[in-house]
Coordinates of C-alpha atoms in Angstrom, one line a residue:
X1 CA 0.1 -0.1 -0.1
X2 CA 1.5 3.3 -0.8
X3 CA 2.0 5.9 1.3
X4 CA 1.5 9.9 0.2
X5 CA 4.7 11.9 0.5
X6 CA 5.6 14.2 3.1
X7 CA 5.1 17.8 3.1
X8 CA 7.9 19.9 4.5
X9 CA 6.8 21.8 7.5
X10 CA 6.1 25.5 7.2
X11 CA 8.0 28.2 8.3
X12 CA 7.7 30.1 11.4
X13 CA 5.9 33.3 10.9
X14 CA 8.1 36.3 10.6
X15 CA 7.9 38.8 13.7
X16 CA 8.5 42.1 12.4
X17 CA 10.4 44.5 14.8
X18 CA 8.6 47.2 16.5
X19 CA 8.4 50.1 14.9
X20 CA 9.7 52.8 17.6
X21 CA 10.3 56.7 16.7
X22 CA 13.9 57.6 16.4
X23 CA 15.2 60.2 19.0
X24 CA 16.2 63.4 16.9
X25 CA 19.8 64.2 17.4
X26 CA 19.9 67.6 19.5
X27 CA 21.6 70.8 18.2
X28 CA 25.2 71.4 20.1
X29 CA 26.0 74.5 20.9
X30 CA 29.2 75.8 19.7
X31 CA 32.3 75.4 22.1
X32 CA 33.7 78.2 24.1
X33 CA 36.5 79.9 23.1
X34 CA 39.4 79.4 25.9
X35 CA 40.5 81.8 28.1
X36 CA 44.0 83.5 26.6
X37 CA 46.6 82.8 29.4
X38 CA 47.5 85.8 31.5
X39 CA 50.8 87.5 29.7
X40 CA 54.1 86.9 32.3
X41 CA 55.4 90.2 33.5
X42 CA 58.4 91.1 31.7
X43 CA 61.7 91.9 34.0
X44 CA 62.5 95.3 34.5
X45 CA 65.7 94.6 33.5
X46 CA 67.9 91.9 31.6
X47 CA 69.1 89.4 33.9
X48 CA 73.2 89.1 34.8
X49 CA 73.5 86.1 32.6
X50 CA 72.1 87.7 29.2
X51 CA 74.4 90.6 29.7
X52 CA 77.4 87.8 30.4
X53 CA 76.6 86.4 27.1
X54 CA 76.5 89.0 25.0
X55 CA 79.5 90.7 26.4
X56 CA 81.1 87.0 25.7
X57 CA 79.9 87.0 22.3
X58 CA 80.9 90.4 21.9
X59 CA 84.5 89.5 22.9
X60 CA 84.9 86.3 21.0
X61 CA 84.0 88.2 17.6
X62 CA 86.5 90.9 18.8
X63 CA 89.1 88.0 19.7
X64 CA 88.1 86.3 16.0
X65 CA 88.7 89.8 14.2
X66 CA 92.1 90.2 15.9
X67 CA 93.3 86.5 15.2
X68 CA 92.8 87.5 11.5
X69 CA 94.8 90.6 12.0
X70 CA 97.1 90.4 15.1
X71 CA 99.1 93.5 13.9
X72 CA 96.4 96.0 13.8
X73 CA 96.1 96.7 17.3
X74 CA 99.6 97.1 18.1
X75 CA 100.2 99.1 14.6
X76 CA 97.3 101.2 15.7
X77 CA 98.4 102.3 19.3
X78 CA 102.1 102.7 18.3
X79 CA 100.6 105.4 15.3
X80 CA 98.4 107.2 17.7
X81 CA 101.8 107.2 20.4
X82 CA 103.6 109.1 17.5
X83 CA 100.4 111.5 16.9
X84 CA 100.2 112.3 20.5
X85 CA 104.2 112.6 20.3
X86 CA 104.0 115.3 17.6
X87 CA 100.9 116.9 18.8
X88 CA 102.7 117.2 22.0
X89 CA 105.1 119.2 20.7
X90 CA 102.6 122.0 18.9
X91 CA 99.6 121.7 21.1
X92 CA 99.7 120.1 24.5
X93 CA 96.0 120.6 24.9
X94 CA 95.4 118.2 22.4
X95 CA 97.9 115.9 23.2
X96 CA 96.6 115.5 26.6
X97 CA 93.4 114.5 25.7
X98 CA 94.9 111.8 23.3
X99 CA 96.9 110.7 25.9
X100 CA 93.9 110.3 28.5
X101 CA 91.7 108.8 25.6
X102 CA 94.7 106.0 24.8
X103 CA 95.3 105.0 28.5
X104 CA 91.7 105.0 29.2
X105 CA 92.0 101.3 30.1
X106 CA 95.0 101.8 32.8
X107 CA 92.7 101.8 36.2
X108 CA 92.0 98.1 34.6
X109 CA 95.2 97.0 35.1
X110 CA 95.6 98.3 38.8
X111 CA 92.6 96.2 39.3
X112 CA 92.6 93.0 37.4
X113 CA 93.9 90.6 39.9
X114 CA 91.0 91.7 42.0
X115 CA 88.1 92.2 39.9
X116 CA 88.8 89.9 37.1
X117 CA 88.2 86.6 39.0
X118 CA 84.9 88.6 40.6
X119 CA 83.6 89.3 36.9
X120 CA 84.2 85.9 35.9
X121 CA 82.4 84.5 39.0
X122 CA 79.1 86.9 38.6
X123 CA 78.8 85.7 35.4
X124 CA 78.3 82.3 36.4
X125 CA 80.0 80.5 33.4
X126 CA 79.2 83.0 30.5
X127 CA 82.1 85.2 31.0
X128 CA 85.3 83.0 30.6
X129 CA 88.6 83.6 32.4
X130 CA 90.0 83.7 28.7
X131 CA 88.0 86.6 27.9
X132 CA 89.2 88.7 30.9
X133 CA 93.1 87.5 29.9
X134 CA 92.0 88.9 26.2
X135 CA 90.7 92.3 27.3
X136 CA 94.2 92.4 29.5
X137 CA 96.1 91.7 26.7
X138 CA 94.7 94.2 24.7
X139 CA 95.1 97.1 27.2
X140 CA 98.8 95.9 27.8
X141 CA 99.2 96.4 23.7
X142 CA 97.9 100.0 23.9
X143 CA 99.9 101.0 26.7
X144 CA 102.9 100.0 25.9
X145 CA 102.8 100.8 22.2
X146 CA 101.1 104.0 22.8
X147 CA 103.9 104.9 25.3
X148 CA 107.3 103.8 23.3
X149 CA 107.4 107.3 21.3
X150 CA 106.8 109.3 24.5
X151 CA 109.8 107.4 25.9
X152 CA 111.9 107.2 22.6
X153 CA 111.7 111.2 22.1
X154 CA 113.7 110.9 26.1
X155 CA 116.1 108.6 24.9
X156 CA 119.8 109.6 24.4
X157 CA 122.2 107.0 22.9
X158 CA 123.8 106.1 26.5
X159 CA 123.6 102.5 28.5
X160 CA 121.1 102.9 30.7
X161 CA 118.4 104.7 28.3
X162 CA 119.4 101.9 25.5
X163 CA 119.0 99.1 28.1
X164 CA 116.0 100.4 29.1
X165 CA 113.9 101.2 25.5
X166 CA 115.2 97.4 24.6
X167 CA 113.6 96.0 27.2
X168 CA 110.5 97.7 26.9
X169 CA 110.6 96.7 23.3
X170 CA 111.0 93.2 24.2
X171 CA 107.9 93.5 26.8
X172 CA 105.7 95.1 24.0
X173 CA 106.4 92.3 21.1
X174 CA 106.1 89.3 24.0
X175 CA 102.7 90.9 24.5
X176 CA 101.7 91.1 20.6
X177 CA 102.3 87.3 20.3
X178 CA 99.5 85.1 21.7
X179 CA 101.6 82.0 21.7
X180 CA 104.2 83.5 24.1
X181 CA 101.5 85.7 26.2
X182 CA 98.5 83.1 26.3
X183 CA 100.5 79.8 27.3
X184 CA 103.7 81.5 28.9
X185 CA 103.0 84.7 30.7
X186 CA 98.9 85.0 31.5
X187 CA 98.7 81.4 33.1
X188 CA 101.7 82.5 35.6
X189 CA 100.9 84.5 38.7
X190 CA 104.2 85.9 39.0
X191 CA 105.0 86.7 35.4
X192 CA 101.5 88.3 34.9
X193 CA 101.6 90.7 37.9
X194 CA 105.6 91.6 37.1
X195 CA 104.1 92.3 33.6
X196 CA 100.6 94.0 35.2
X197 CA 103.6 96.3 37.1
X198 CA 105.3 97.1 34.2
X199 CA 102.7 98.4 32.4
X200 CA 101.7 100.7 35.3
X201 CA 105.0 101.9 35.6
X202 CA 105.1 103.0 31.9
X203 CA 101.7 104.1 32.1
X204 CA 102.6 106.8 34.9
X205 CA 105.7 107.6 33.9
X206 CA 103.9 109.2 30.6
X207 CA 100.4 110.1 32.2
X208 CA 102.0 112.3 35.3
X209 CA 104.4 114.5 33.9
X210 CA 102.4 115.0 30.2
X211 CA 98.8 114.9 31.5
X212 CA 98.9 116.3 35.2
X213 CA 102.1 118.2 34.7
X214 CA 104.3 116.8 37.7
X215 CA 107.6 117.4 37.7
X216 CA 109.6 114.6 36.7
X217 CA 111.1 114.6 40.7
X218 CA 107.5 114.1 41.8
X219 CA 106.0 112.0 38.8
X220 CA 109.0 109.3 39.3
X221 CA 108.3 108.5 42.8
X222 CA 105.1 108.6 42.5
X223 CA 104.9 106.3 39.3
X224 CA 107.2 103.9 41.6
X225 CA 104.5 104.4 44.3
X226 CA 102.1 103.0 41.9
X227 CA 104.0 100.5 40.8
X228 CA 104.5 99.2 44.5
X229 CA 100.8 99.2 44.9
X230 CA 100.3 97.1 41.6
X231 CA 102.4 94.2 43.1
X232 CA 100.8 94.3 46.4
X233 CA 97.2 93.9 44.7
X234 CA 98.8 91.3 43.2
X235 CA 100.6 89.7 46.2
X236 CA 97.3 87.8 47.2
X237 CA 97.2 86.0 43.8
X238 CA 101.2 85.3 43.9
X239 CA 101.1 83.6 47.3
X240 CA 98.0 81.5 46.5
X241 CA 100.3 79.9 43.9
X242 CA 103.0 78.5 45.3
X243 CA 102.1 75.4 47.7
X244 CA 104.9 76.1 50.8
X245 CA 105.2 78.5 53.2
X246 CA 108.9 78.6 52.3
X247 CA 108.3 79.9 48.6
X248 CA 106.0 82.0 49.5
X249 CA 108.6 83.5 52.2
X250 CA 111.2 83.6 49.8
X251 CA 108.6 85.3 47.1
X252 CA 108.0 88.4 49.4
X253 CA 111.7 88.6 50.0
X254 CA 111.8 89.2 46.1
X255 CA 108.8 91.8 46.1
X256 CA 110.9 94.2 48.7
X257 CA 114.0 93.9 47.0
X258 CA 112.1 94.6 43.4
X259 CA 111.2 97.9 45.5
X260 CA 114.5 98.6 46.3
X261 CA 115.9 97.3 42.8
X262 CA 113.4 100.2 41.1
X263 CA 114.4 102.7 43.3
X264 CA 117.9 102.2 42.7
X265 CA 117.9 102.0 39.1
X266 CA 115.4 105.0 38.6
X267 CA 118.4 106.9 37.1
X268 CA 118.0 104.5 34.1
X269 CA 114.5 105.5 33.4
X270 CA 114.2 108.5 30.0
X271 CA 112.3 111.6 31.3
X272 CA 109.3 111.4 29.7
X273 CA 107.8 114.7 29.2
X274 CA 111.2 116.3 28.3
X275 CA 113.0 116.8 24.5
X276 CA 116.4 118.1 23.9
X277 CA 116.3 120.5 21.3
X278 CA 119.9 121.7 21.5
X279 CA 122.9 121.0 23.7
X280 CA 126.7 122.1 23.3
X281 CA 129.5 123.5 24.8
X282 CA 130.4 127.2 23.8
X283 CA 132.7 129.6 25.3
X284 CA 130.2 132.2 25.6
X285 CA 126.3 132.8 25.5
X286 CA 125.2 136.2 25.5
X287 CA 121.6 136.7 26.0
X288 CA 120.6 133.4 25.9
X289 CA 122.1 132.8 22.5
X290 CA 125.0 130.6 22.7
X291 CA 128.3 130.7 20.1
X292 CA 129.4 128.0 18.3
X293 CA 129.8 124.7 19.6
X294 CA 133.5 123.5 20.8
X295 CA 134.5 120.1 21.0
X296 CA 138.4 120.7 22.0
X297 CA 140.1 123.8 23.8
X298 CA 143.4 124.5 25.0
X299 CA 144.4 125.2 28.4
X300 CA 145.4 128.6 27.7
X301 CA 141.9 129.0 26.1
X302 CA 139.6 127.5 28.4
X303 CA 141.1 130.1 31.5
X304 CA 141.1 132.8 29.2
X305 CA 137.2 132.2 28.0
X306 CA 136.2 129.5 30.3
X307 CA 133.1 127.1 29.2
X308 CA 129.8 127.3 28.9
X309 CA 127.2 124.0 28.8
X310 CA 124.1 125.5 27.1
X311 CA 120.6 123.4 26.5
X312 CA 117.2 124.4 25.3
X313 CA 114.6 121.5 26.4
X314 CA 110.7 121.2 25.7
X315 CA 108.7 120.4 28.6
X316 CA 105.2 120.8 28.8
X317 CA 102.9 123.9 29.1
X318 CA 102.9 124.7 33.3
X319 CA 105.7 122.4 34.1
X320 CA 108.6 124.2 35.9
X321 CA 111.1 121.6 36.3
X322 CA 114.4 122.0 38.6
X323 CA 117.7 120.8 36.9
X324 CA 121.3 119.8 37.8
X325 CA 124.3 120.5 35.8
X326 CA 126.5 117.9 36.5
X327 CA 130.6 118.9 35.7
X328 CA 132.6 115.8 35.7
X329 CA 136.6 114.9 34.8
X330 CA 137.5 112.1 33.9
X331 CA 134.4 110.6 35.0
X332 CA 134.5 111.7 38.4
X333 CA 132.0 115.1 39.9
X334 CA 133.7 117.9 39.7
X335 CA 131.0 120.7 40.2
X336 CA 126.6 120.6 40.6
X337 CA 125.2 123.6 39.8
X338 CA 121.0 123.6 40.2
X339 CA 119.1 125.6 37.7
X340 CA 115.2 125.8 36.3
X341 CA 113.7 125.4 33.5
X342 CA 109.8 125.9 32.3
X343 CA 107.5 124.2 29.8
X344 CA 105.8 125.9 27.1
X345 CA 108.3 127.8 24.6
X346 CA 108.1 125.9 20.9
X347 CA 112.0 126.0 20.8
X348 CA 112.5 124.6 24.3
X349 CA 113.2 126.6 27.4
X350 CA 117.0 128.0 27.3
X351 CA 119.3 128.0 30.3
X352 CA 123.1 127.4 30.9
X353 CA 125.5 127.0 33.4
X354 CA 129.3 128.7 32.9
X355 CA 132.6 127.2 34.9
X356 CA 135.2 129.6 35.2
X357 CA 137.2 127.6 38.4
X358 CA 138.8 124.7 37.1
X359 CA 141.3 122.4 38.6
X360 CA 145.2 123.7 38.7
X361 CA 145.2 120.6 35.5
X362 CA 142.0 120.5 33.7
X363 CA 143.1 118.4 31.0
X364 CA 141.4 115.6 29.8
X365 CA 138.1 114.2 29.1
X366 CA 135.5 116.9 30.5
X367 CA 131.5 115.4 30.5
X368 CA 128.5 117.8 31.3
X369 CA 125.3 116.3 32.5
X370 CA 122.1 117.2 32.8
X371 CA 119.9 115.8 35.1
X372 CA 117.0 115.6 37.2
X373 CA 117.0 115.8 41.1
X374 CA 116.3 111.9 41.0
X375 CA 119.5 111.8 38.6
X376 CA 117.3 111.4 35.4
X377 CA 119.7 112.1 32.3
X378 CA 118.4 114.8 30.3
X379 CA 121.3 115.7 28.0
X380 CA 124.6 115.1 28.2
X381 CA 127.7 117.1 26.5
X382 CA 131.1 116.6 25.8
X383 CA 134.7 118.5 25.7
X384 CA 138.4 117.8 25.4
X385 CA 141.0 120.1 27.1
X386 CA 144.4 119.8 25.6

């Protein structure tokens, strides 16, 4: 018996989802702008570090420029010194202004040992000790090369003056050479302090008689006193540079000996500020007009006409300088005759010393030195009696 085919089961009825109203999106309000932060108050003055960094950058630029042209500052200072020297002979007021401008850095040398490291410490690393040494080196170059022409103008061809000027030229050359100055002099406490003192002495020898019109018998002791003060200011640095008390005691003794040596050799220093226009031995001087120059004479001529030592010395306006004519026979002092010169005359202040009383045997070599009361040599005249 056959069966009817089975039908597939009916699918379950599809349930539709319930229709619900969809929520409408709410309009968004625009975002509120953020409040701008209040500006920070500006400091009334730039901080010290910024100022120091600017100074450091300026010094670095100057150092790079002078490294490219190392001859520029010494040559300019040397030229300015000659300009001041010639201006001084024509117009003292203008020359004094040039000297003051050229030597404006002199006080830094007096205080560099005290203020140099303080400036570096206050800059908090923004200003290096090498920058301080660079400034000091340029000031020393300026002082030395500016002062050399004034010293040359008063130099005579005598051993003491030649040694002094040769040493001054060597010091100026050493200051101009960076390998010598930066590696040999500046790091060494004793050498750098001695160089400070020497530059101080040279500056004082030029400034005091030319700018302040001090007589040389006052200017020279004052210059040596200022130099001694410079060495005393350098004493703490020099003492801290050595490790034992024995070396420190030796240094103090050497410092005292240096003071005594400077005073004992003061006669070797050329008298800056005085320049000889004329110096001669003559038989007569008529109304401050000397006769012909005489270098040899006989004993009879000497006893009949005598001998006069005539000089014309250029000096600054307002300067009154005491001088001494020292007559020497065979190197031994025979007579000392004081005189006075005053500054301001273009051709030089004229004065003379006449001698008529001679020893019983006046034959031989004679020499007449014109000196300051501190034995600085201004002029030298020679003659021979046959």
